């Protein structure tokens, strides 16, 4: 199983495929060639953890074999950054772990995750230099939710606190723009569209980490089973979402996100292909910076779950104060 020192040396690679470009193997190297056959990118399989393949490309059986042999993932994504397949280094044979997942019915871990998320959201509001009356009140309200969560007796009640906290958090966090609030996957404005891209990149990275330990990513503890939803991934992205939120807000302040970078199609803002590289770099940079912390978090979660530890001994991740 992958260790922290090994993971530290692993690379996260993005390939944005233009028409006619191909991904192939050369000895133990992954090679991307442009339409003229020139090498666009080359990286050794020994150093790979995940390849984000965005756009139309062909995957050979030989490449899949190499991915399994060297233990790296290939994330196949549409040009709109929708993940449709993750293949490669899954540890499907960890049956003991999966059995523990299927028999777990507690609420403690879900509470732990929700508290971690709300803590980080509140930290973002506390970091605002000039706080409005709304933000001051939001901080107090979210503190109240954190105090109530340990005493919740149902998943529905817990999810209600988590949802209410997010609603007031987003209104306070994006106080630098005129905004109608978070609307997942609807893309009615450039902020929601950019957040969707960032969350998808985070989701895919954590999906790969969980799969490398052998988790059934469809079996969650807070987001319970729902057809074709990777509920466990949905759970464990939660504490890290505020990192994407902070990145997007900062980019807006620096005018790195522009309305002209998007097309309005059927009342939805979709990123123009020619700006994909810019947004990938912007949104992946904070994840690359905490890459090792993400690994330690998932590794610690795995060890705690396998040992059946109390929820309080499961990992937490706190954002650095801005």
mmCIF file of C-alpha atoms in Angstrom:
data_model
loop_
_atom_site.group_PDB
_atom_site.id
_atom_site.type_symbol
_atom_site.label_atom_id
_atom_site.label_comp_id
_atom_site.label_asym_id
_atom_site.label_seq_id
_atom_site.Cartn_x
_atom_site.Cartn_y
_atom_site.Cartn_z
ATOM 1 C CA UNK A 1 0.000 0.000 0.000
ATOM 2 C CA UNK A 2 1.190 3.527 -0.820
ATOM 3 C CA UNK A 3 3.096 5.282 1.978
ATOM 4 C CA UNK A 4 3.443 8.994 2.710
ATOM 5 C CA UNK A 5 7.134 9.194 1.631
ATOM 6 C CA UNK A 6 6.272 7.432 -1.635
ATOM 7 C CA UNK A 7 3.280 9.675 -2.255
ATOM 8 C CA UNK A 8 5.386 12.785 -1.677
ATOM 9 C CA UNK A 9 7.354 11.908 -4.821
ATOM 10 C CA UNK A 10 4.284 11.242 -6.939
ATOM 11 C CA UNK A 11 3.108 13.664 -9.629
ATOM 12 C CA UNK A 12 -0.322 14.966 -10.553
ATOM 13 C CA UNK A 13 -0.495 15.532 -14.315
ATOM 14 C CA UNK A 14 -3.069 17.350 -16.445
ATOM 15 C CA UNK A 15 -3.503 16.786 -20.148
ATOM 16 C CA UNK A 16 -5.954 18.970 -22.073
ATOM 17 C CA UNK A 17 -6.532 17.076 -25.304
ATOM 18 C CA UNK A 18 -7.002 18.989 -28.520
ATOM 19 C CA UNK A 19 -8.368 17.285 -31.626
ATOM 20 C CA UNK A 20 -5.970 14.714 -33.055
ATOM 21 C CA UNK A 21 -3.713 14.454 -30.005
ATOM 22 C CA UNK A 22 -2.915 10.993 -28.648
ATOM 23 C CA UNK A 23 -1.761 9.429 -25.407
ATOM 24 C CA UNK A 24 0.607 6.479 -25.679
ATOM 25 C CA UNK A 25 3.431 4.564 -24.019
ATOM 26 C CA UNK A 26 7.128 4.644 -24.727
ATOM 27 C CA UNK A 27 8.944 2.069 -22.596
ATOM 28 C CA UNK A 28 7.844 3.036 -19.062
ATOM 29 C CA UNK A 29 6.921 6.591 -19.973
ATOM 30 C CA UNK A 30 3.515 8.093 -20.640
ATOM 31 C CA UNK A 31 3.715 10.248 -23.759
ATOM 32 C CA UNK A 32 1.230 12.699 -25.279
ATOM 33 C CA UNK A 33 1.743 13.638 -28.926
ATOM 34 C CA UNK A 34 0.122 16.449 -30.852
ATOM 35 C CA UNK A 35 -1.566 16.088 -34.235
ATOM 36 C CA UNK A 36 1.841 16.312 -35.966
ATOM 37 C CA UNK A 37 3.307 13.557 -33.824
ATOM 38 C CA UNK A 38 5.496 15.860 -31.747
ATOM 39 C CA UNK A 39 5.833 15.136 -28.025
ATOM 40 C CA UNK A 40 3.607 17.504 -26.032
ATOM 41 C CA UNK A 41 4.278 15.887 -22.672
ATOM 42 C CA UNK A 42 6.312 12.974 -21.316
ATOM 43 C CA UNK A 43 6.446 11.630 -17.777
ATOM 44 C CA UNK A 44 7.737 8.418 -16.246
ATOM 45 C CA UNK A 45 5.110 5.971 -14.988
ATOM 46 C CA UNK A 46 7.177 5.452 -11.840
ATOM 47 C CA UNK A 47 6.385 8.981 -10.629
ATOM 48 C CA UNK A 48 2.691 9.221 -11.494
ATOM 49 C CA UNK A 49 -0.214 9.236 -9.078
ATOM 50 C CA UNK A 50 -2.977 10.530 -11.332
ATOM 51 C CA UNK A 51 -3.399 11.765 -14.889
ATOM 52 C CA UNK A 52 -6.347 14.094 -15.495
ATOM 53 C CA UNK A 53 -7.247 13.464 -19.137
ATOM 54 C CA UNK A 54 -9.590 16.284 -20.162
ATOM 55 C CA UNK A 55 -11.281 16.127 -23.559
ATOM 56 C CA UNK A 56 -11.520 13.435 -26.201
ATOM 57 C CA UNK A 57 -8.778 10.800 -26.131
ATOM 58 C CA UNK A 58 -8.275 7.086 -26.742
ATOM 59 C CA UNK A 59 -7.039 4.777 -23.978
ATOM 60 C CA UNK A 60 -5.328 1.497 -24.917
ATOM 61 C CA UNK A 61 -5.376 -1.709 -22.904
ATOM 62 C CA UNK A 62 -1.588 -1.449 -22.622
ATOM 63 C CA UNK A 63 -1.919 1.906 -20.870
ATOM 64 C CA UNK A 64 -4.461 0.494 -18.423
ATOM 65 C CA UNK A 65 -2.090 -2.401 -17.687
ATOM 66 C CA UNK A 66 0.724 0.073 -16.981
ATOM 67 C CA UNK A 67 -1.545 2.081 -14.692
ATOM 68 C CA UNK A 68 -2.320 -1.023 -12.644
ATOM 69 C CA UNK A 69 1.322 -2.146 -12.645
ATOM 70 C CA UNK A 70 2.759 1.203 -11.513
ATOM 71 C CA UNK A 71 -0.193 2.188 -9.339
ATOM 72 C CA UNK A 72 -1.466 5.360 -10.961
ATOM 73 C CA UNK A 73 -4.941 6.542 -11.937
ATOM 74 C CA UNK A 74 -6.352 7.931 -15.157
ATOM 75 C CA UNK A 75 -9.260 10.332 -14.641
ATOM 76 C CA UNK A 76 -11.269 10.660 -17.837
ATOM 77 C CA UNK A 77 -13.095 13.993 -17.974
ATOM 78 C CA UNK A 78 -15.224 15.802 -20.529
ATOM 79 C CA UNK A 79 -14.203 19.200 -21.883
ATOM 80 C CA UNK A 80 -16.594 20.625 -19.307
ATOM 81 C CA UNK A 81 -14.591 18.951 -16.510
ATOM 82 C CA UNK A 82 -17.194 16.318 -15.705
ATOM 83 C CA UNK A 83 -15.563 13.133 -14.425
ATOM 84 C CA UNK A 84 -17.009 10.083 -16.167
ATOM 85 C CA UNK A 85 -14.472 7.366 -15.324
ATOM 86 C CA UNK A 86 -11.570 6.740 -12.949
ATOM 87 C CA UNK A 87 -9.440 3.743 -13.856
ATOM 88 C CA UNK A 88 -6.102 2.269 -12.918
ATOM 89 C CA UNK A 89 -4.809 1.565 -9.424
ATOM 90 C CA UNK A 90 -7.978 0.679 -7.520
ATOM 91 C CA UNK A 91 -7.468 -1.760 -4.626
ATOM 92 C CA UNK A 92 -10.673 -3.727 -5.176
ATOM 93 C CA UNK A 93 -9.508 -6.690 -3.103
ATOM 94 C CA UNK A 94 -9.676 -5.023 0.325
ATOM 95 C CA UNK A 95 -12.716 -7.055 1.355
ATOM 96 C CA UNK A 96 -12.260 -6.587 5.113
ATOM 97 C CA UNK A 97 -12.464 -2.817 4.702
ATOM 98 C CA UNK A 98 -15.554 -3.072 2.523
ATOM 99 C CA UNK A 99 -17.291 -5.351 5.018
ATOM 100 C CA UNK A 100 -16.637 -2.795 7.772
ATOM 101 C CA UNK A 101 -18.119 -0.097 5.533
ATOM 102 C CA UNK A 102 -21.257 -2.078 4.778
ATOM 103 C CA UNK A 103 -21.947 -2.834 8.443
ATOM 104 C CA UNK A 104 -21.272 0.675 9.753
ATOM 105 C CA UNK A 105 -24.490 2.412 10.801
ATOM 106 C CA UNK A 106 -23.275 5.013 13.288
ATOM 107 C CA UNK A 107 -23.669 8.780 13.207
ATOM 108 C CA UNK A 108 -20.433 9.734 14.969
ATOM 109 C CA UNK A 109 -18.146 9.965 11.923
ATOM 110 C CA UNK A 110 -20.729 11.995 10.001
ATOM 111 C CA UNK A 111 -20.907 14.476 12.889
ATOM 112 C CA UNK A 112 -17.114 14.662 12.936
ATOM 113 C CA UNK A 113 -16.948 15.479 9.214
ATOM 114 C CA UNK A 114 -19.744 18.080 9.411
ATOM 115 C CA UNK A 115 -18.067 19.809 12.361
ATOM 116 C CA UNK A 116 -14.766 19.936 10.453
ATOM 117 C CA UNK A 117 -16.449 21.519 7.422
ATOM 118 C CA UNK A 118 -18.378 24.141 9.406
ATOM 119 C CA UNK A 119 -15.240 24.970 11.422
ATOM 120 C CA UNK A 120 -13.357 25.740 8.205
ATOM 121 C CA UNK A 121 -16.270 27.735 6.796
ATOM 122 C CA UNK A 122 -16.452 29.783 9.989
ATOM 123 C CA UNK A 123 -12.696 30.322 9.824
ATOM 124 C CA UNK A 124 -13.134 31.836 6.367
ATOM 125 C CA UNK A 125 -15.676 34.320 7.701
ATOM 126 C CA UNK A 126 -13.481 35.143 10.696
ATOM 127 C CA UNK A 127 -10.639 35.981 8.290
ATOM 128 C CA UNK A 128 -12.653 38.803 6.675
ATOM 129 C CA UNK A 129 -10.860 42.001 7.672
ATOM 130 C CA UNK A 130 -13.830 44.345 7.728
ATOM 131 C CA UNK A 131 -16.796 42.311 8.918
ATOM 132 C CA UNK A 132 -20.332 43.431 8.178
ATOM 133 C CA UNK A 133 -23.100 42.976 10.710
ATOM 134 C CA UNK A 134 -24.286 39.986 8.651
ATOM 135 C CA UNK A 135 -20.887 38.251 8.855
ATOM 136 C CA UNK A 136 -20.643 38.869 12.605
ATOM 137 C CA UNK A 137 -24.087 37.322 13.064
ATOM 138 C CA UNK A 138 -23.226 34.424 10.736
ATOM 139 C CA UNK A 139 -20.152 33.565 12.820
ATOM 140 C CA UNK A 140 -22.272 33.472 15.985
ATOM 141 C CA UNK A 141 -24.947 31.342 14.293
ATOM 142 C CA UNK A 142 -22.395 28.860 12.921
ATOM 143 C CA UNK A 143 -20.800 28.609 16.361
ATOM 144 C CA UNK A 144 -24.242 27.656 17.664
ATOM 145 C CA UNK A 145 -24.544 24.924 15.031
ATOM 146 C CA UNK A 146 -21.140 23.530 16.052
ATOM 147 C CA UNK A 147 -22.327 23.387 19.653
ATOM 148 C CA UNK A 148 -25.559 21.592 18.695
ATOM 149 C CA UNK A 149 -24.108 18.967 16.331
ATOM 150 C CA UNK A 150 -22.738 16.658 19.088
ATOM 151 C CA UNK A 151 -26.295 16.317 20.413
ATOM 152 C CA UNK A 152 -28.021 15.545 17.103
ATOM 153 C CA UNK A 153 -29.838 12.222 17.072
ATOM 154 C CA UNK A 154 -30.578 11.748 13.377
ATOM 155 C CA UNK A 155 -28.824 12.133 10.043
ATOM 156 C CA UNK A 156 -31.618 14.412 8.849
ATOM 157 C CA UNK A 157 -31.060 16.806 11.733
ATOM 158 C CA UNK A 158 -27.303 16.785 11.122
ATOM 159 C CA UNK A 159 -27.701 17.485 7.404
ATOM 160 C CA UNK A 160 -30.079 20.336 8.230
ATOM 161 C CA UNK A 161 -27.425 22.068 10.353
ATOM 162 C CA UNK A 162 -24.813 21.459 7.642
ATOM 163 C CA UNK A 163 -27.088 22.917 4.961
ATOM 164 C CA UNK A 164 -28.071 25.960 7.010
ATOM 165 C CA UNK A 165 -24.436 26.659 7.855
ATOM 166 C CA UNK A 166 -23.461 26.512 4.172
ATOM 167 C CA UNK A 167 -26.279 28.847 3.148
ATOM 168 C CA UNK A 168 -25.287 31.632 5.526
ATOM 169 C CA UNK A 169 -21.574 30.973 4.927
ATOM 170 C CA UNK A 170 -21.748 31.468 1.159
ATOM 171 C CA UNK A 171 -23.643 34.722 1.515
ATOM 172 C CA UNK A 172 -20.976 36.048 3.860
ATOM 173 C CA UNK A 173 -17.966 34.590 2.075
ATOM 174 C CA UNK A 174 -18.703 36.003 -1.370
ATOM 175 C CA UNK A 175 -19.326 39.480 -0.024
ATOM 176 C CA UNK A 176 -17.112 40.922 -2.773
ATOM 177 C CA UNK A 177 -19.651 40.341 -5.573
ATOM 178 C CA UNK A 178 -23.356 40.547 -6.277
ATOM 179 C CA UNK A 179 -24.363 36.910 -6.100
ATOM 180 C CA UNK A 180 -27.565 34.883 -5.776
ATOM 181 C CA UNK A 181 -25.999 32.035 -3.811
ATOM 182 C CA UNK A 182 -24.639 28.569 -4.382
ATOM 183 C CA UNK A 183 -26.513 26.534 -6.999
ATOM 184 C CA UNK A 184 -24.632 23.262 -7.637
ATOM 185 C CA UNK A 185 -24.286 22.207 -11.269
ATOM 186 C CA UNK A 186 -26.749 24.828 -12.522
ATOM 187 C CA UNK A 187 -23.960 27.251 -13.589
ATOM 188 C CA UNK A 188 -26.214 30.307 -13.679
ATOM 189 C CA UNK A 189 -23.228 32.596 -13.080
ATOM 190 C CA UNK A 190 -19.453 32.424 -13.463
ATOM 191 C CA UNK A 191 -18.900 31.903 -9.721
ATOM 192 C CA UNK A 192 -21.054 28.758 -9.582
ATOM 193 C CA UNK A 193 -19.453 27.507 -12.789
ATOM 194 C CA UNK A 194 -15.930 28.055 -11.429
ATOM 195 C CA UNK A 195 -16.804 26.479 -8.077
ATOM 196 C CA UNK A 196 -18.150 23.411 -9.908
ATOM 197 C CA UNK A 197 -14.828 22.995 -11.731
ATOM 198 C CA UNK A 198 -12.822 23.362 -8.522
ATOM 199 C CA UNK A 199 -15.040 20.967 -6.568
ATOM 200 C CA UNK A 200 -14.813 18.393 -9.378
ATOM 201 C CA UNK A 201 -11.005 18.512 -9.337
ATOM 202 C CA UNK A 202 -11.039 18.098 -5.545
ATOM 203 C CA UNK A 203 -13.617 15.294 -5.798
ATOM 204 C CA UNK A 204 -11.544 13.397 -8.363
ATOM 205 C CA UNK A 205 -8.346 13.692 -6.348
ATOM 206 C CA UNK A 206 -10.002 12.356 -3.174
ATOM 207 C CA UNK A 207 -11.775 9.662 -5.192
ATOM 208 C CA UNK A 208 -8.368 8.410 -6.366
ATOM 209 C CA UNK A 209 -6.908 8.512 -2.846
ATOM 210 C CA UNK A 210 -9.827 6.544 -1.395
ATOM 211 C CA UNK A 211 -9.663 4.012 -4.230
ATOM 212 C CA UNK A 212 -5.933 3.510 -3.640
ATOM 213 C CA UNK A 213 -6.766 2.247 -0.131
ATOM 214 C CA UNK A 214 -9.574 -0.003 -1.314
ATOM 215 C CA UNK A 215 -12.658 1.861 -0.095
ATOM 216 C CA UNK A 216 -16.011 1.332 -1.731
ATOM 217 C CA UNK A 217 -16.424 4.975 -2.662
ATOM 218 C CA UNK A 218 -20.181 4.532 -3.143
ATOM 219 C CA UNK A 219 -20.678 3.689 0.552
ATOM 220 C CA UNK A 220 -20.738 6.866 2.647
ATOM 221 C CA UNK A 221 -21.263 7.741 6.305
ATOM 222 C CA UNK A 222 -22.911 11.160 5.950
ATOM 223 C CA UNK A 223 -24.141 11.060 2.363
ATOM 224 C CA UNK A 224 -25.812 7.659 2.501
ATOM 225 C CA UNK A 225 -26.222 5.284 -0.434
ATOM 226 C CA UNK A 226 -27.873 6.710 -3.531
ATOM 227 C CA UNK A 227 -27.850 5.214 -7.016
ATOM 228 C CA UNK A 228 -24.527 5.869 -8.809
ATOM 229 C CA UNK A 229 -23.418 8.512 -6.282
ATOM 230 C CA UNK A 230 -19.935 8.162 -4.805
ATOM 231 C CA UNK A 231 -21.224 8.996 -1.359
ATOM 232 C CA UNK A 232 -17.972 8.470 0.556
ATOM 233 C CA UNK A 233 -16.153 10.866 -1.763
ATOM 234 C CA UNK A 234 -18.971 13.378 -1.221
ATOM 235 C CA UNK A 235 -18.362 12.987 2.522
ATOM 236 C CA UNK A 236 -14.617 13.480 2.579
ATOM 237 C CA UNK A 237 -14.452 16.443 0.221
ATOM 238 C CA UNK A 238 -16.517 18.461 2.701
ATOM 239 C CA UNK A 239 -13.742 19.730 5.030
ATOM 240 C CA UNK A 240 -11.700 20.828 1.995
ATOM 241 C CA UNK A 241 -14.389 22.720 0.058
ATOM 242 C CA UNK A 242 -13.618 26.047 1.784
ATOM 243 C CA UNK A 243 -10.134 25.881 0.252
ATOM 244 C CA UNK A 244 -11.714 26.049 -3.208
ATOM 245 C CA UNK A 245 -14.073 28.795 -2.017
ATOM 246 C CA UNK A 246 -11.120 30.864 -0.793
ATOM 247 C CA UNK A 247 -9.249 30.332 -4.071
ATOM 248 C CA UNK A 248 -12.230 31.494 -6.136
ATOM 249 C CA UNK A 249 -12.852 34.571 -3.967
ATOM 250 C CA UNK A 250 -9.171 35.560 -4.154
ATOM 251 C CA UNK A 251 -9.161 35.073 -7.932
ATOM 252 C CA UNK A 252 -12.203 37.351 -8.246
ATOM 253 C CA UNK A 253 -10.449 40.045 -6.212
ATOM 254 C CA UNK A 254 -7.378 39.748 -8.455
ATOM 255 C CA UNK A 255 -9.595 39.811 -11.582
ATOM 256 C CA UNK A 256 -8.264 36.401 -12.641
ATOM 257 C CA UNK A 257 -11.825 35.229 -13.283
ATOM 258 C CA UNK A 258 -13.537 37.104 -16.084
ATOM 259 C CA UNK A 259 -17.004 36.864 -17.582
ATOM 260 C CA UNK A 260 -15.451 36.900 -21.070
ATOM 261 C CA UNK A 261 -13.788 33.545 -20.265
ATOM 262 C CA UNK A 262 -17.217 31.883 -20.416
ATOM 263 C CA UNK A 263 -19.938 31.201 -22.958
ATOM 264 C CA UNK A 264 -23.598 31.592 -22.031
ATOM 265 C CA UNK A 265 -25.426 28.553 -23.420
ATOM 266 C CA UNK A 266 -29.027 27.783 -22.423
ATOM 267 C CA UNK A 267 -28.714 30.156 -19.445
ATOM 268 C CA UNK A 268 -25.600 28.343 -18.178
ATOM 269 C CA UNK A 269 -22.077 29.737 -18.104
ATOM 270 C CA UNK A 270 -19.568 27.289 -19.564
ATOM 271 C CA UNK A 271 -15.835 27.870 -19.632
ATOM 272 C CA UNK A 272 -14.341 28.449 -23.068
ATOM 273 C CA UNK A 273 -11.922 25.660 -23.995
ATOM 274 C CA UNK A 274 -9.054 28.065 -24.678
ATOM 275 C CA UNK A 275 -9.137 29.183 -21.029
ATOM 276 C CA UNK A 276 -9.168 25.661 -19.551
ATOM 277 C CA UNK A 277 -5.434 25.616 -18.835
ATOM 278 C CA UNK A 278 -5.676 28.926 -16.974
ATOM 279 C CA UNK A 279 -8.490 27.715 -14.710
ATOM 280 C CA UNK A 280 -6.938 24.293 -14.090
ATOM 281 C CA UNK A 281 -3.730 25.946 -12.921
ATOM 282 C CA UNK A 282 -5.665 28.386 -10.744
ATOM 283 C CA UNK A 283 -7.872 25.784 -9.056
ATOM 284 C CA UNK A 284 -5.364 22.939 -8.759
ATOM 285 C CA UNK A 285 -2.559 25.009 -7.253
ATOM 286 C CA UNK A 286 -3.995 25.028 -3.691
ATOM 287 C CA UNK A 287 -4.682 21.282 -3.916
ATOM 288 C CA UNK A 288 -1.125 20.569 -5.056
ATOM 289 C CA UNK A 289 0.157 22.666 -2.150
ATOM 290 C CA UNK A 290 -1.679 20.440 0.352
ATOM 291 C CA UNK A 291 -1.245 17.220 -1.652
ATOM 292 C CA UNK A 292 0.618 15.468 1.176
ATOM 293 C CA UNK A 293 -1.921 16.685 3.752
ATOM 294 C CA UNK A 294 -4.721 15.198 1.651
ATOM 295 C CA UNK A 295 -2.907 11.868 1.577
ATOM 296 C CA UNK A 296 -2.299 11.867 5.346
ATOM 297 C CA UNK A 297 -5.962 12.721 5.954
ATOM 298 C CA UNK A 298 -7.217 9.780 3.864
ATOM 299 C CA UNK A 299 -4.561 7.440 5.245
ATOM 300 C CA UNK A 300 -5.517 8.402 8.817
ATOM 301 C CA UNK A 301 -9.204 7.972 8.005
ATOM 302 C CA UNK A 302 -8.449 4.487 6.642
ATOM 303 C CA UNK A 303 -6.488 3.451 9.723
ATOM 304 C CA UNK A 304 -9.131 4.811 12.118
ATOM 305 C CA UNK A 305 -11.937 3.102 10.232
ATOM 306 C CA UNK A 306 -10.120 -0.244 10.094
ATOM 307 C CA UNK A 307 -9.422 -0.091 13.838
ATOM 308 C CA UNK A 308 -12.979 0.956 14.668
ATOM 309 C CA UNK A 309 -11.771 3.998 16.607
ATOM 310 C CA UNK A 310 -14.176 6.514 18.187
ATOM 311 C CA UNK A 311 -15.177 9.367 15.872
ATOM 312 C CA UNK A 312 -13.144 11.866 17.913
ATOM 313 C CA UNK A 313 -9.973 10.028 16.867
ATOM 314 C CA UNK A 314 -10.675 10.346 13.144
ATOM 315 C CA UNK A 315 -8.606 12.950 11.284
ATOM 316 C CA UNK A 316 -9.447 16.626 10.979
ATOM 317 C CA UNK A 317 -8.083 19.148 8.512
ATOM 318 C CA UNK A 318 -8.030 22.808 9.397
ATOM 319 C CA UNK A 319 -7.378 25.555 6.912
ATOM 320 C CA UNK A 320 -4.504 27.873 7.638
ATOM 321 C CA UNK A 321 -5.678 31.263 8.772
ATOM 322 C CA UNK A 322 -5.533 33.689 5.848
#
